[in-house]
Amino acid sequence: MARQQGRGEIQPLVEAMHARGMDVSWPLNPREWDDLRDAVRRVGVPALTEHAARAWQAAKQTPYSARYFLAGWSGLQSAPAYTGPRAVAAPSKTTAYLEDMADIADEMRQQSAGGA
């Protein structure tokens, strides 16, 4: 199955899908195996399994082949790598101006309400 011809990286996906009750055939051609391996490396088995589960539930008919999921898997983007906390820039002059204008508007509303 997926362990043939160096495709062992796919086996955890096969097993994860099986564990969630998504048993499909895997009749992929060499290019599809390569694309799937790249997706496993890029986003990981948990993300691919979750995507498959959502597609499985939304399917009008029960998928019978892993090909059903390939386009979606290929389109998944990897999560951005966490690089640690970043400093937050100081508010811009525009932000400070808008905050001042909002304060003035609040004061005017309070004066208007108190004087009415």
Short mmCIF file of C-alpha atoms in Angstrom, two decimals:
data_model
loop_
_atom_site.label_atom_id
_atom_site.label_comp_id
_atom_site.label_asym_id
_atom_site.label_seq_id
_atom_site.Cartn_x
_atom_site.Cartn_y
_atom_site.Cartn_z
CA MET A 1 0.00 0.00 0.00
CA ALA A 2 1.47 3.38 0.98
CA ARG A 3 4.77 1.94 2.20
CA GLN A 4 5.68 0.77 -1.30
CA GLN A 5 8.44 2.58 -3.18
CA GLY A 6 9.55 4.86 -0.35
CA ARG A 7 6.12 6.21 0.46
CA GLY A 8 6.29 5.39 4.16
CA GLU A 9 5.60 9.01 5.10
CA ILE A 10 2.02 8.50 3.92
CA GLN A 11 1.33 5.49 6.15
CA PRO A 12 0.56 7.58 9.27
CA LEU A 13 -2.13 9.38 7.25
CA VAL A 14 -3.60 6.08 6.07
CA GLU A 15 -3.68 4.86 9.67
CA ALA A 16 -5.13 8.12 11.06
CA MET A 17 -7.92 8.09 8.50
CA HIS A 18 -8.64 4.42 9.21
CA ALA A 19 -8.80 5.17 12.95
CA ARG A 20 -11.47 7.78 12.23
CA GLY A 21 -13.51 5.41 10.08
CA MET A 22 -12.44 6.81 6.71
CA ASP A 23 -11.41 3.71 4.83
CA VAL A 24 -10.59 4.48 1.21
CA SER A 25 -8.48 2.90 -1.49
CA TRP A 26 -5.15 4.49 -2.36
CA PRO A 27 -4.73 3.93 -6.14
CA LEU A 28 -2.46 6.93 -6.68
CA ASN A 29 -0.02 7.40 -9.52
CA PRO A 30 3.61 8.35 -8.75
CA ARG A 31 3.01 12.09 -9.14
CA GLU A 32 -0.01 11.94 -6.79
CA TRP A 33 2.06 10.05 -4.21
CA ASP A 34 4.72 12.77 -4.45
CA ASP A 35 2.12 15.54 -4.09
CA LEU A 36 0.64 13.79 -1.07
CA ARG A 37 4.04 13.26 0.51
CA ASP A 38 4.73 16.98 0.03
CA ALA A 39 1.41 17.82 1.70
CA VAL A 40 2.26 15.56 4.66
CA ARG A 41 5.60 17.33 5.03
CA ARG A 42 4.08 20.79 4.59
CA VAL A 43 1.02 20.65 6.89
CA GLY A 44 1.28 17.34 8.75
CA VAL A 45 -0.94 14.32 9.23
CA PRO A 46 -3.30 15.92 11.80
CA ALA A 47 -4.23 18.78 9.43
CA LEU A 48 -4.72 16.40 6.51
CA THR A 49 -6.86 14.09 8.62
CA GLU A 50 -9.02 16.97 9.85
CA HIS A 51 -9.47 18.24 6.31
CA ALA A 52 -10.43 14.74 5.16
CA ALA A 53 -12.95 14.43 8.02
CA ARG A 54 -14.66 17.69 7.04
CA ALA A 55 -14.73 16.68 3.37
CA TRP A 56 -16.01 13.21 4.32
CA GLN A 57 -18.89 14.70 6.30
CA ALA A 58 -19.75 17.17 3.53
CA ALA A 59 -19.66 14.54 0.76
CA LYS A 60 -22.94 13.68 -0.94
CA GLN A 61 -21.74 10.10 -1.33
CA THR A 62 -19.19 8.26 0.78
CA PRO A 63 -15.74 8.75 -0.77
CA TYR A 64 -14.14 5.48 -1.87
CA SER A 65 -10.73 6.72 -3.01
CA ALA A 66 -8.02 8.93 -1.53
CA ARG A 67 -8.12 10.82 -4.83
CA TYR A 68 -11.31 12.45 -3.53
CA PHE A 69 -9.19 14.41 -1.01
CA LEU A 70 -6.12 15.21 -3.13
CA ALA A 71 -7.15 18.64 -4.45
CA GLY A 72 -8.07 19.83 -0.99
CA TRP A 73 -4.92 18.46 0.58
CA SER A 74 -2.75 20.05 -2.09
CA GLY A 75 -4.39 23.41 -1.44
CA LEU A 76 -3.77 23.45 2.31
CA GLN A 77 -1.24 26.00 3.42
CA SER A 78 1.25 25.34 6.15
CA ALA A 79 0.76 27.22 9.36
CA PRO A 80 3.20 30.09 9.78
CA ALA A 81 6.16 29.17 11.91
CA TYR A 82 6.08 30.74 15.36
CA THR A 83 9.12 32.94 15.72
CA GLY A 84 8.52 34.09 19.26
CA PRO A 85 6.99 37.26 20.64
CA ARG A 86 7.44 40.44 18.67
CA ALA A 87 7.52 43.98 19.91
CA VAL A 88 4.37 45.95 19.26
CA ALA A 89 4.94 49.21 17.47
CA ALA A 90 3.88 52.44 19.12
CA PRO A 91 0.54 53.84 18.01
CA SER A 92 0.72 55.93 14.88
CA LYS A 93 0.06 59.69 14.92
CA THR A 94 -3.21 58.96 13.11
CA THR A 95 -4.30 56.56 15.84
CA ALA A 96 -3.46 59.11 18.55
CA TYR A 97 -5.36 61.83 16.64
CA LEU A 98 -8.43 59.61 16.23
CA GLU A 99 -8.36 58.72 19.93
CA ASP A 100 -8.19 62.44 20.81
CA MET A 101 -11.13 63.16 18.51
CA ALA A 102 -13.13 60.35 20.11
CA ASP A 103 -12.41 61.81 23.57
CA ILE A 104 -13.55 65.25 22.42
CA ALA A 105 -16.72 63.77 20.94
CA ASP A 106 -17.44 61.99 24.25
CA GLU A 107 -16.97 65.25 26.17
CA MET A 108 -19.32 67.08 23.79
CA ARG A 109 -21.97 64.35 24.17
CA GLN A 110 -21.71 64.53 27.95
CA GLN A 111 -22.02 68.35 27.86
CA SER A 112 -24.96 68.11 25.49
CA ALA A 113 -26.71 65.52 27.68
CA GLY A 114 -26.05 67.51 30.86
CA GLY A 115 -27.21 70.81 29.38
CA ALA A 116 -30.44 69.52 27.86
#
